[in-house]
């Protein structure tokens, strides 16, 4: 939190060169001329004015609404996360405003403004855009997975580092000697980057030579994978790797289908472990796409809501990590699954 | 709409034996004694009093919120529908309140009450519980797929009958002679029941003998399928059917996996077409679980929002059906897919 005196509405009016009433109208969503609105908004940004300080004490004006900012609900992990957030809020008498913000930062900023104006009580955000600088420090917000620089925003995530280690350890336990790693990642930093760190740490610990695809996410993922496989063929056509830890179930499943189409047997020749634990048709427990390090999505959602709704007097932890767990999904030689 | 005089707040006060102000408080969510609240609520039910008529004219009080009642967001079809509803609302400056009501009718009724109290502007409902009797006739609501008796509620659905016919016609086009039908259905009537009618109509039209599983949805689906397959084995172990139209992609995929595990080749020996067009990882167009009659989910969502937000003066159609379409998903001998 900053120690300099917070700017007031008066400061904003002065900076914008408009009347105080005009600032109030803009803040409260009452129409003013386009010209004046732009002036006020520019002044609010320039001064880093926090609209919500204005009405902060008005606890009777609670909306009982919490906004969830999420890229979409079609991705099965986001879909499950949304479902559990809704249930965790409902238990507490809160309702969920859903914002699917895929690639539309303005949409995310709209919801941040709503929160700043007390139209929602708080925000849970799982975002892959760079909205960090638009988040006022006093806004009730919990961020899933993402990391915003220079801000003390409570974050919740799976323990991705331990999960990355666990993936390698499981592959070794099931007989692999050369586990590779596959990642197509977001350009924004986040907790999930630590899956890679976990892989590298485990390689060092167990004396393995790291070998991986590590690229920014792209529509060319399939051809990059094909190229990787081609370069890892021995003269007798066998592969130099026998295990795959994929950064996500999505790309792990893509790699799985590719291996099958090239005549590689899974899990006999190559075993695959993904990350996320997404289910084909929703919540059924035995419905994984591939063997996976599963995010504990229900507990993660519960923890986000718990932190967001905790008493104001409690300083929330800046980072809360919940353990991920291995589950068999058909692509590992898992003795326990064959019993 | 009823022609008898609508009950007033005064009528409610008289019926409840409380002061008019008490009724107003209950309606506006201001605390009163538990005893009085129960009396007022009972009187509101007894008189079928519509709370929202009270504040109907107050257009300035619009919440700009629309509630979506849906069983869950983990089912891929519901997840896609939710995603498109959110986008269609956002285009119109409206925001989505998400209610995942799976098996909790009280949760659905809570949201209906919110709508009746103008806390939300309207409701889009995809529900498999029997809440029809709780819906006041003047409530802005659009129902997807479900049918409530004795009520003129605008409904939107896919053209399930034509889709059922299309499934059979596609199977015949791709060389099937004996297409069966598999359904595990909800106990509540809905538009999707017409998939069955479409199958039966096509059988009659093309001189086929209908043969099917048609059961209430159950955890025993897999053993019912196994039993069905066993009874359709010829002495030489071949099957008496060569095509499957499944009421949903979900059960079609289950049947597909079962056939594979029993050594049946798909699509060489048996071709399968499902219904819904759900995608494995969300929105990618080439990501079907099985060949399918796809619901046009984006257009369906857009239509629901369009009807809900249409001018009050326009009487919405009581039923709007959008055409479903066939898409190849690996389980049919589709010449176009092999080009």
PDB file of N, CA and C in Angstrom, chain A residues 65 71-76 78-80 82-84 86-87 90 94-101 104 106-108 110-111 114 249-250 253-254 257 278-284 287 289, chain B residues 65 71-76 78-80 82-84 86-87 90 94-101 104 106-108 110-111 114 249-250 253-254 257 278-284 287 289:
ATOM      1  N   UNK A  65     -22.744  -9.721  -4.878  1.00  0.00           N
ATOM      2  CA  UNK A  65     -22.303 -10.257  -6.165  1.00  0.00           C
ATOM      3  C   UNK A  65     -20.781 -10.357  -6.166  1.00  0.00           C
ATOM      4  N   UNK A  71     -11.084 -16.766 -18.873  1.00  0.00           N
ATOM      5  CA  UNK A  71     -11.028 -16.619 -20.328  1.00  0.00           C
ATOM      6  C   UNK A  71     -12.306 -17.092 -21.020  1.00  0.00           C
ATOM      7  N   UNK A  72     -12.789 -18.285 -20.647  1.00  0.00           N
ATOM      8  CA  UNK A  72     -14.006 -18.832 -21.240  1.00  0.00           C
ATOM      9  C   UNK A  72     -14.496 -19.958 -20.341  1.00  0.00           C
ATOM     10  N   UNK A  73     -15.670 -20.501 -20.664  1.00  0.00           N
ATOM     11  CA  UNK A  73     -16.134 -21.672 -19.911  1.00  0.00           C
ATOM     12  C   UNK A  73     -16.071 -22.932 -20.763  1.00  0.00           C
ATOM     13  N   UNK A  74     -15.556 -22.819 -21.982  1.00  0.00           N
ATOM     14  CA  UNK A  74     -15.532 -23.999 -22.839  1.00  0.00           C
ATOM     15  C   UNK A  74     -14.324 -24.890 -22.552  1.00  0.00           C
ATOM     16  N   UNK A  75     -13.207 -24.299 -22.165  1.00  0.00           N
ATOM     17  CA  UNK A  75     -12.072 -25.103 -21.701  1.00  0.00           C
ATOM     18  C   UNK A  75     -12.513 -25.900 -20.470  1.00  0.00           C
ATOM     19  N   UNK A  76     -12.313 -27.221 -20.476  1.00  0.00           N
ATOM     20  CA  UNK A  76     -12.873 -28.033 -19.377  1.00  0.00           C
ATOM     21  C   UNK A  76     -12.343 -27.650 -17.990  1.00  0.00           C
ATOM     22  N   UNK A  78     -11.441 -24.539 -16.998  1.00  0.00           N
ATOM     23  CA  UNK A  78     -12.146 -23.306 -16.641  1.00  0.00           C
ATOM     24  C   UNK A  78     -13.613 -23.611 -16.306  1.00  0.00           C
ATOM     25  N   UNK A  79     -14.202 -24.533 -17.062  1.00  0.00           N
ATOM     26  CA  UNK A  79     -15.604 -24.904 -16.837  1.00  0.00           C
ATOM     27  C   UNK A  79     -15.788 -25.476 -15.429  1.00  0.00           C
ATOM     28  N   UNK A  80     -14.872 -26.371 -15.029  1.00  0.00           N
ATOM     29  CA  UNK A  80     -14.966 -26.980 -13.698  1.00  0.00           C
ATOM     30  C   UNK A  80     -14.703 -25.938 -12.614  1.00  0.00           C
ATOM     31  N   UNK A  82     -15.252 -22.711 -12.778  1.00  0.00           N
ATOM     32  CA  UNK A  82     -16.450 -21.863 -12.710  1.00  0.00           C
ATOM     33  C   UNK A  82     -17.550 -22.533 -11.896  1.00  0.00           C
ATOM     34  N   UNK A  83     -17.764 -23.801 -12.187  1.00  0.00           N
ATOM     35  CA  UNK A  83     -18.816 -24.553 -11.501  1.00  0.00           C
ATOM     36  C   UNK A  83     -18.585 -24.574  -9.986  1.00  0.00           C
ATOM     37  N   UNK A  84     -17.340 -24.821  -9.572  1.00  0.00           N
ATOM     38  CA  UNK A  84     -17.040 -24.909  -8.142  1.00  0.00           C
ATOM     39  C   UNK A  84     -17.046 -23.534  -7.478  1.00  0.00           C
ATOM     40  N   UNK A  86     -19.023 -21.096  -8.325  1.00  0.00           N
ATOM     41  CA  UNK A  86     -20.447 -20.774  -8.160  1.00  0.00           C
ATOM     42  C   UNK A  86     -20.997 -21.457  -6.908  1.00  0.00           C
ATOM     43  N   UNK A  87     -20.647 -22.726  -6.725  1.00  0.00           N
ATOM     44  CA  UNK A  87     -21.143 -23.478  -5.569  1.00  0.00           C
ATOM     45  C   UNK A  87     -20.596 -22.899  -4.263  1.00  0.00           C
ATOM     46  N   UNK A  90     -22.416 -19.646  -3.532  1.00  0.00           N
ATOM     47  CA  UNK A  90     -23.823 -19.863  -3.171  1.00  0.00           C
ATOM     48  C   UNK A  90     -23.964 -20.280  -1.705  1.00  0.00           C
ATOM     49  N   UNK A  94     -23.790 -15.684  -1.702  1.00  0.00           N
ATOM     50  CA  UNK A  94     -23.280 -14.776  -2.741  1.00  0.00           C
ATOM     51  C   UNK A  94     -23.628 -15.327  -4.121  1.00  0.00           C
ATOM     52  N   UNK A  95     -23.722 -14.414  -5.083  1.00  0.00           N
ATOM     53  CA  UNK A  95     -24.044 -14.827  -6.436  1.00  0.00           C
ATOM     54  C   UNK A  95     -22.918 -14.472  -7.389  1.00  0.00           C
ATOM     55  N   UNK A  96     -22.873 -15.223  -8.473  1.00  0.00           N
ATOM     56  CA  UNK A  96     -21.732 -15.132  -9.383  1.00  0.00           C
ATOM     57  C   UNK A  96     -22.086 -14.353 -10.639  1.00  0.00           C
ATOM     58  N   UNK A  97     -21.327 -13.276 -10.884  1.00  0.00           N
ATOM     59  CA  UNK A  97     -21.382 -12.578 -12.170  1.00  0.00           C
ATOM     60  C   UNK A  97     -20.272 -13.160 -13.027  1.00  0.00           C
ATOM     61  N   UNK A  98     -20.636 -13.681 -14.186  1.00  0.00           N
ATOM     62  CA  UNK A  98     -19.646 -14.362 -15.009  1.00  0.00           C
ATOM     63  C   UNK A  98     -19.141 -13.458 -16.119  1.00  0.00           C
ATOM     64  N   UNK A  99     -17.833 -13.308 -16.198  1.00  0.00           N
ATOM     65  CA  UNK A  99     -17.196 -12.526 -17.261  1.00  0.00           C
ATOM     66  C   UNK A  99     -16.225 -13.416 -18.024  1.00  0.00           C
ATOM     67  N   UNK A 100     -16.612 -13.822 -19.242  1.00  0.00           N
ATOM     68  CA  UNK A 100     -15.719 -14.605 -20.096  1.00  0.00           C
ATOM     69  C   UNK A 100     -14.926 -13.627 -20.950  1.00  0.00           C
ATOM     70  N   UNK A 101     -13.664 -13.425 -20.621  1.00  0.00           N
ATOM     71  CA  UNK A 101     -12.923 -12.268 -21.127  1.00  0.00           C
ATOM     72  C   UNK A 101     -11.926 -12.608 -22.224  1.00  0.00           C
ATOM     73  N   UNK A 104     -10.163 -10.122 -24.508  1.00  0.00           N
ATOM     74  CA  UNK A 104     -10.806  -8.808 -24.507  1.00  0.00           C
ATOM     75  C   UNK A 104     -10.473  -8.101 -23.190  1.00  0.00           C
ATOM     76  N   UNK A 106     -10.515  -5.101 -22.337  1.00  0.00           N
ATOM     77  CA  UNK A 106     -11.471  -4.059 -21.957  1.00  0.00           C
ATOM     78  C   UNK A 106     -12.611  -4.635 -21.125  1.00  0.00           C
ATOM     79  N   UNK A 107     -12.984  -5.863 -21.442  1.00  0.00           N
ATOM     80  CA  UNK A 107     -14.069  -6.523 -20.723  1.00  0.00           C
ATOM     81  C   UNK A 107     -13.656  -6.737 -19.268  1.00  0.00           C
ATOM     82  N   UNK A 108     -12.398  -7.143 -19.064  1.00  0.00           N
ATOM     83  CA  UNK A 108     -11.904  -7.341 -17.707  1.00  0.00           C
ATOM     84  C   UNK A 108     -11.875  -6.006 -16.955  1.00  0.00           C
ATOM     85  N   UNK A 110     -13.757  -3.428 -17.474  1.00  0.00           N
ATOM     86  CA  UNK A 110     -15.145  -3.074 -17.126  1.00  0.00           C
ATOM     87  C   UNK A 110     -15.529  -3.651 -15.763  1.00  0.00           C
ATOM     88  N   UNK A 111     -15.174  -4.906 -15.546  1.00  0.00           N
ATOM     89  CA  UNK A 111     -15.560  -5.550 -14.288  1.00  0.00           C
ATOM     90  C   UNK A 111     -14.753  -5.003 -13.120  1.00  0.00           C
ATOM     91  N   UNK A 114     -16.488  -1.964 -12.170  1.00  0.00           N
ATOM     92  CA  UNK A 114     -17.703  -2.277 -11.397  1.00  0.00           C
ATOM     93  C   UNK A 114     -17.359  -2.531  -9.939  1.00  0.00           C
ATOM     94  N   UNK A 249      -2.898 -31.190 -19.991  1.00  0.00           N
ATOM     95  CA  UNK A 249      -3.562 -32.363 -20.564  1.00  0.00           C
ATOM     96  C   UNK A 249      -3.856 -32.144 -22.040  1.00  0.00           C
ATOM     97  N   UNK A 250      -4.198 -30.913 -22.383  1.00  0.00           N
ATOM     98  CA  UNK A 250      -4.567 -30.597 -23.762  1.00  0.00           C
ATOM     99  C   UNK A 250      -3.457 -30.968 -24.744  1.00  0.00           C
ATOM    100  N   UNK A 253      -2.628 -34.747 -24.656  1.00  0.00           N
ATOM    101  CA  UNK A 253      -3.566 -35.554 -25.444  1.00  0.00           C
ATOM    102  C   UNK A 253      -3.268 -35.413 -26.935  1.00  0.00           C
ATOM    103  N   UNK A 254      -2.908 -34.202 -27.350  1.00  0.00           N
ATOM    104  CA  UNK A 254      -2.538 -33.975 -28.748  1.00  0.00           C
ATOM    105  C   UNK A 254      -1.307 -34.811 -29.119  1.00  0.00           C
ATOM    106  N   UNK A 257      -2.317 -38.566 -29.356  1.00  0.00           N
ATOM    107  CA  UNK A 257      -2.959 -38.899 -30.625  1.00  0.00           C
ATOM    108  C   UNK A 257      -1.928 -38.948 -31.757  1.00  0.00           C
ATOM    109  N   UNK A 278      -8.232 -32.667 -16.332  1.00  0.00           N
ATOM    110  CA  UNK A 278      -9.553 -32.353 -16.875  1.00  0.00           C
ATOM    111  C   UNK A 278     -10.299 -33.625 -17.254  1.00  0.00           C
ATOM    112  N   UNK A 279     -11.617 -33.570 -17.105  1.00  0.00           N
ATOM    113  CA  UNK A 279     -12.508 -34.711 -17.350  1.00  0.00           C
ATOM    114  C   UNK A 279     -13.211 -34.553 -18.692  1.00  0.00           C
ATOM    115  N   UNK A 280     -13.389 -35.675 -19.383  1.00  0.00           N
ATOM    116  CA  UNK A 280     -14.006 -35.593 -20.703  1.00  0.00           C
ATOM    117  C   UNK A 280     -15.405 -35.015 -20.670  1.00  0.00           C
ATOM    118  N   UNK A 281     -16.232 -35.464 -19.741  1.00  0.00           N
ATOM    119  CA  UNK A 281     -17.630 -35.035 -19.750  1.00  0.00           C
ATOM    120  C   UNK A 281     -18.004 -34.340 -18.450  1.00  0.00           C
ATOM    121  N   UNK A 282     -17.047 -33.672 -17.827  1.00  0.00           N
ATOM    122  CA  UNK A 282     -17.383 -32.978 -16.603  1.00  0.00           C
ATOM    123  C   UNK A 282     -16.825 -33.675 -15.390  1.00  0.00           C
ATOM    124  N   UNK A 283     -17.692 -33.989 -14.435  1.00  0.00           N
ATOM    125  CA  UNK A 283     -17.210 -34.323 -13.107  1.00  0.00           C
ATOM    126  C   UNK A 283     -16.931 -35.792 -12.818  1.00  0.00           C
ATOM    127  N   UNK A 284     -17.191 -36.685 -13.772  1.00  0.00           N
ATOM    128  CA  UNK A 284     -16.994 -38.098 -13.448  1.00  0.00           C
ATOM    129  C   UNK A 284     -15.521 -38.361 -13.140  1.00  0.00           C
ATOM    130  N   UNK A 287     -12.784 -40.226 -15.800  1.00  0.00           N
ATOM    131  CA  UNK A 287     -13.016 -39.744 -17.149  1.00  0.00           C
ATOM    132  C   UNK A 287     -11.867 -38.879 -17.672  1.00  0.00           C
ATOM    133  N   UNK A 289      -8.648 -37.581 -19.832  1.00  0.00           N
ATOM    134  CA  UNK A 289      -8.154 -37.749 -21.200  1.00  0.00           C
ATOM    135  C   UNK A 289      -6.884 -38.580 -21.219  1.00  0.00           C
TER     136      UNK A 289
ATOM    137  N   UNK B  65     -28.865  -7.111 -15.342  1.00  0.00           N
ATOM    138  CA  UNK B  65     -28.407  -8.468 -15.054  1.00  0.00           C
ATOM    139  C   UNK B  65     -29.410  -9.464 -15.632  1.00  0.00           C
ATOM    140  N   UNK B  71     -27.919 -26.620 -15.334  1.00  0.00           N
ATOM    141  CA  UNK B  71     -27.565 -27.640 -14.338  1.00  0.00           C
ATOM    142  C   UNK B  71     -26.139 -27.467 -13.810  1.00  0.00           C
ATOM    143  N   UNK B  72     -25.182 -27.288 -14.712  1.00  0.00           N
ATOM    144  CA  UNK B  72     -23.781 -27.124 -14.329  1.00  0.00           C
ATOM    145  C   UNK B  72     -23.032 -26.549 -15.521  1.00  0.00           C
ATOM    146  N   UNK B  73     -21.760 -26.207 -15.318  1.00  0.00           N
ATOM    147  CA  UNK B  73     -20.949 -25.783 -16.468  1.00  0.00           C
ATOM    148  C   UNK B  73     -19.910 -26.837 -16.829  1.00  0.00           C
ATOM    149  N   UNK B  74     -19.922 -27.978 -16.152  1.00  0.00           N
ATOM    150  CA  UNK B  74     -18.904 -28.997 -16.437  1.00  0.00           C
ATOM    151  C   UNK B  74     -19.284 -29.835 -17.656  1.00  0.00           C
ATOM    152  N   UNK B  75     -20.565 -30.088 -17.853  1.00  0.00           N
ATOM    153  CA  UNK B  75     -21.009 -30.738 -19.078  1.00  0.00           C
ATOM    154  C   UNK B  75     -20.608 -29.851 -20.267  1.00  0.00           C
ATOM    155  N   UNK B  76     -19.916 -30.417 -21.257  1.00  0.00           N
ATOM    156  CA  UNK B  76     -19.382 -29.564 -22.331  1.00  0.00           C
ATOM    157  C   UNK B  76     -20.459 -28.799 -23.107  1.00  0.00           C
ATOM    158  N   UNK B  78     -23.385 -27.650 -21.853  1.00  0.00           N
ATOM    159  CA  UNK B  78     -23.792 -26.542 -20.976  1.00  0.00           C
ATOM    160  C   UNK B  78     -22.680 -25.477 -20.907  1.00  0.00           C
ATOM    161  N   UNK B  79     -21.441 -25.941 -20.892  1.00  0.00           N
ATOM    162  CA  UNK B  79     -20.306 -25.012 -20.827  1.00  0.00           C
ATOM    163  C   UNK B  79     -20.281 -24.101 -22.055  1.00  0.00           C
ATOM    164  N   UNK B  80     -20.492 -24.696 -23.233  1.00  0.00           N
ATOM    165  CA  UNK B  80     -20.482 -23.902 -24.469  1.00  0.00           C
ATOM    166  C   UNK B  80     -21.689 -22.963 -24.504  1.00  0.00           C
ATOM    167  N   UNK B  82     -23.280 -21.666 -21.964  1.00  0.00           N
ATOM    168  CA  UNK B  82     -23.007 -20.583 -21.007  1.00  0.00           C
ATOM    169  C   UNK B  82     -22.080 -19.544 -21.623  1.00  0.00           C
ATOM    170  N   UNK B  83     -21.034 -20.028 -22.273  1.00  0.00           N
ATOM    171  CA  UNK B  83     -20.053 -19.134 -22.888  1.00  0.00           C
ATOM    172  C   UNK B  83     -20.711 -18.226 -23.929  1.00  0.00           C
ATOM    173  N   UNK B  84     -21.559 -18.799 -24.762  1.00  0.00           N
ATOM    174  CA  UNK B  84     -22.188 -18.013 -25.829  1.00  0.00           C
ATOM    175  C   UNK B  84     -23.278 -17.090 -25.278  1.00  0.00           C
ATOM    176  N   UNK B  86     -23.139 -15.637 -22.377  1.00  0.00           N
ATOM    177  CA  UNK B  86     -22.404 -14.514 -21.792  1.00  0.00           C
ATOM    178  C   UNK B  86     -22.007 -13.513 -22.874  1.00  0.00           C
ATOM    179  N   UNK B  87     -21.525 -14.033 -23.995  1.00  0.00           N
ATOM    180  CA  UNK B  87     -21.089 -13.150 -25.084  1.00  0.00           C
ATOM    181  C   UNK B  87     -22.272 -12.379 -25.682  1.00  0.00           C
ATOM    182  N   UNK B  90     -23.281  -9.651 -23.255  1.00  0.00           N
ATOM    183  CA  UNK B  90     -22.279  -8.590 -23.170  1.00  0.00           C
ATOM    184  C   UNK B  90     -22.405  -7.616 -24.340  1.00  0.00           C
ATOM    185  N   UNK B  94     -25.444  -6.199 -21.181  1.00  0.00           N
ATOM    186  CA  UNK B  94     -26.018  -6.944 -20.056  1.00  0.00           C
ATOM    187  C   UNK B  94     -24.971  -7.875 -19.466  1.00  0.00           C
ATOM    188  N   UNK B  95     -25.146  -8.195 -18.188  1.00  0.00           N
ATOM    189  CA  UNK B  95     -24.208  -9.071 -17.508  1.00  0.00           C
ATOM    190  C   UNK B  95     -24.907 -10.331 -17.038  1.00  0.00           C
ATOM    191  N   UNK B  96     -24.114 -11.375 -16.887  1.00  0.00           N
ATOM    192  CA  UNK B  96     -24.664 -12.706 -16.629  1.00  0.00           C
ATOM    193  C   UNK B  96     -24.498 -13.111 -15.171  1.00  0.00           C
ATOM    194  N   UNK B  97     -25.616 -13.396 -14.514  1.00  0.00           N
ATOM    195  CA  UNK B  97     -25.594 -14.035 -13.198  1.00  0.00           C
ATOM    196  C   UNK B  97     -25.717 -15.528 -13.440  1.00  0.00           C
ATOM    197  N   UNK B  98     -24.749 -16.276 -12.947  1.00  0.00           N
ATOM    198  CA  UNK B  98     -24.736 -17.709 -13.242  1.00  0.00           C
ATOM    199  C   UNK B  98     -25.293 -18.509 -12.071  1.00  0.00           C
ATOM    200  N   UNK B  99     -26.281 -19.336 -12.359  1.00  0.00           N
ATOM    201  CA  UNK B  99     -26.864 -20.223 -11.350  1.00  0.00           C
ATOM    202  C   UNK B  99     -26.730 -21.664 -11.818  1.00  0.00           C
ATOM    203  N   UNK B 100     -25.799 -22.406 -11.205  1.00  0.00           N
ATOM    204  CA  UNK B 100     -25.649 -23.838 -11.508  1.00  0.00           C
ATOM    205  C   UNK B 100     -26.545 -24.609 -10.552  1.00  0.00           C
ATOM    206  N   UNK B 101     -27.654 -25.106 -11.053  1.00  0.00           N
ATOM    207  CA  UNK B 101     -28.729 -25.545 -10.160  1.00  0.00           C
ATOM    208  C   UNK B 101     -28.850 -27.055 -10.037  1.00  0.00           C
ATOM    209  N   UNK B 104     -30.899 -28.928  -7.435  1.00  0.00           N
ATOM    210  CA  UNK B 104     -31.286 -28.095  -6.292  1.00  0.00           C
ATOM    211  C   UNK B 104     -32.400 -27.145  -6.736  1.00  0.00           C
ATOM    212  N   UNK B 106     -34.537 -25.529  -5.148  1.00  0.00           N
ATOM    213  CA  UNK B 106     -34.657 -24.312  -4.342  1.00  0.00           C
ATOM    214  C   UNK B 106     -33.766 -23.207  -4.897  1.00  0.00           C
ATOM    215  N   UNK B 107     -32.622 -23.596  -5.432  1.00  0.00           N
ATOM    216  CA  UNK B 107     -31.699 -22.622  -5.997  1.00  0.00           C
ATOM    217  C   UNK B 107     -32.347 -21.936  -7.210  1.00  0.00           C
ATOM    218  N   UNK B 108     -33.023 -22.726  -8.025  1.00  0.00           N
ATOM    219  CA  UNK B 108     -33.708 -22.149  -9.194  1.00  0.00           C
ATOM    220  C   UNK B 108     -34.819 -21.208  -8.739  1.00  0.00           C
ATOM    221  N   UNK B 110     -34.966 -19.524  -5.962  1.00  0.00           N
ATOM    222  CA  UNK B 110     -34.333 -18.285  -5.475  1.00  0.00           C
ATOM    223  C   UNK B 110     -34.157 -17.279  -6.606  1.00  0.00           C
ATOM    224  N   UNK B 111     -33.674 -17.768  -7.749  1.00  0.00           N
ATOM    225  CA  UNK B 111     -33.421 -16.859  -8.867  1.00  0.00           C
ATOM    226  C   UNK B 111     -34.719 -16.375  -9.497  1.00  0.00           C
ATOM    227  N   UNK B 114     -35.744 -13.589  -7.380  1.00  0.00           N
ATOM    228  CA  UNK B 114     -34.955 -12.395  -7.683  1.00  0.00           C
ATOM    229  C   UNK B 114     -35.523 -11.676  -8.904  1.00  0.00           C
ATOM    230  N   UNK B 249     -24.124 -37.338 -27.490  1.00  0.00           N
ATOM    231  CA  UNK B 249     -22.728 -37.697 -27.739  1.00  0.00           C
ATOM    232  C   UNK B 249     -22.168 -38.484 -26.562  1.00  0.00           C
ATOM    233  N   UNK B 250     -22.586 -38.099 -25.363  1.00  0.00           N
ATOM    234  CA  UNK B 250     -22.064 -38.730 -24.152  1.00  0.00           C
ATOM    235  C   UNK B 250     -22.271 -40.245 -24.180  1.00  0.00           C
ATOM    236  N   UNK B 253     -20.495 -41.948 -27.167  1.00  0.00           N
ATOM    237  CA  UNK B 253     -19.067 -42.165 -26.924  1.00  0.00           C
ATOM    238  C   UNK B 253     -18.861 -43.359 -25.987  1.00  0.00           C
ATOM    239  N   UNK B 254     -19.738 -43.484 -24.993  1.00  0.00           N
ATOM    240  CA  UNK B 254     -19.666 -44.631 -24.075  1.00  0.00           C
ATOM    241  C   UNK B 254     -19.859 -45.939 -24.847  1.00  0.00           C
ATOM    242  N   UNK B 257     -16.720 -46.671 -26.996  1.00  0.00           N
ATOM    243  CA  UNK B 257     -15.630 -47.261 -26.218  1.00  0.00           C
ATOM    244  C   UNK B 257     -15.930 -48.726 -25.887  1.00  0.00           C
ATOM    245  N   UNK B 278     -20.695 -31.857 -29.061  1.00  0.00           N
ATOM    246  CA  UNK B 278     -19.782 -31.311 -28.054  1.00  0.00           C
ATOM    247  C   UNK B 278     -18.335 -31.521 -28.464  1.00  0.00           C
ATOM    248  N   UNK B 279     -17.496 -30.558 -28.080  1.00  0.00           N
ATOM    249  CA  UNK B 279     -16.083 -30.530 -28.434  1.00  0.00           C
ATOM    250  C   UNK B 279     -15.239 -30.969 -27.247  1.00  0.00           C
ATOM    251  N   UNK B 280     -14.160 -31.710 -27.534  1.00  0.00           N
ATOM    252  CA  UNK B 280     -13.334 -32.235 -26.446  1.00  0.00           C
ATOM    253  C   UNK B 280     -12.729 -31.141 -25.586  1.00  0.00           C
ATOM    254  N   UNK B 281     -12.183 -30.114 -26.223  1.00  0.00           N
ATOM    255  CA  UNK B 281     -11.481 -29.089 -25.444  1.00  0.00           C
ATOM    256  C   UNK B 281     -12.088 -27.709 -25.667  1.00  0.00           C
ATOM    257  N   UNK B 282     -13.383 -27.668 -25.901  1.00  0.00           N
ATOM    258  CA  UNK B 282     -14.000 -26.373 -26.072  1.00  0.00           C
ATOM    259  C   UNK B 282     -14.354 -26.103 -27.512  1.00  0.00           C
ATOM    260  N   UNK B 283     -13.887 -24.994 -28.046  1.00  0.00           N
ATOM    261  CA  UNK B 283     -14.454 -24.457 -29.280  1.00  0.00           C
ATOM    262  C   UNK B 283     -13.814 -24.910 -30.575  1.00  0.00           C
ATOM    263  N   UNK B 284     -12.745 -25.717 -30.527  1.00  0.00           N
ATOM    264  CA  UNK B 284     -12.110 -26.070 -31.797  1.00  0.00           C
ATOM    265  C   UNK B 284     -13.070 -26.865 -32.662  1.00  0.00           C
ATOM    266  N   UNK B 287     -12.892 -31.077 -33.190  1.00  0.00           N
ATOM    267  CA  UNK B 287     -12.597 -31.726 -31.919  1.00  0.00           C
ATOM    268  C   UNK B 287     -13.766 -32.533 -31.366  1.00  0.00           C
ATOM    269  N   UNK B 289     -16.125 -35.662 -30.175  1.00  0.00           N
ATOM    270  CA  UNK B 289     -15.906 -36.983 -29.598  1.00  0.00           C
ATOM    271  C   UNK B 289     -16.267 -38.070 -30.608  1.00  0.00           C
TER     272      UNK B 289
END
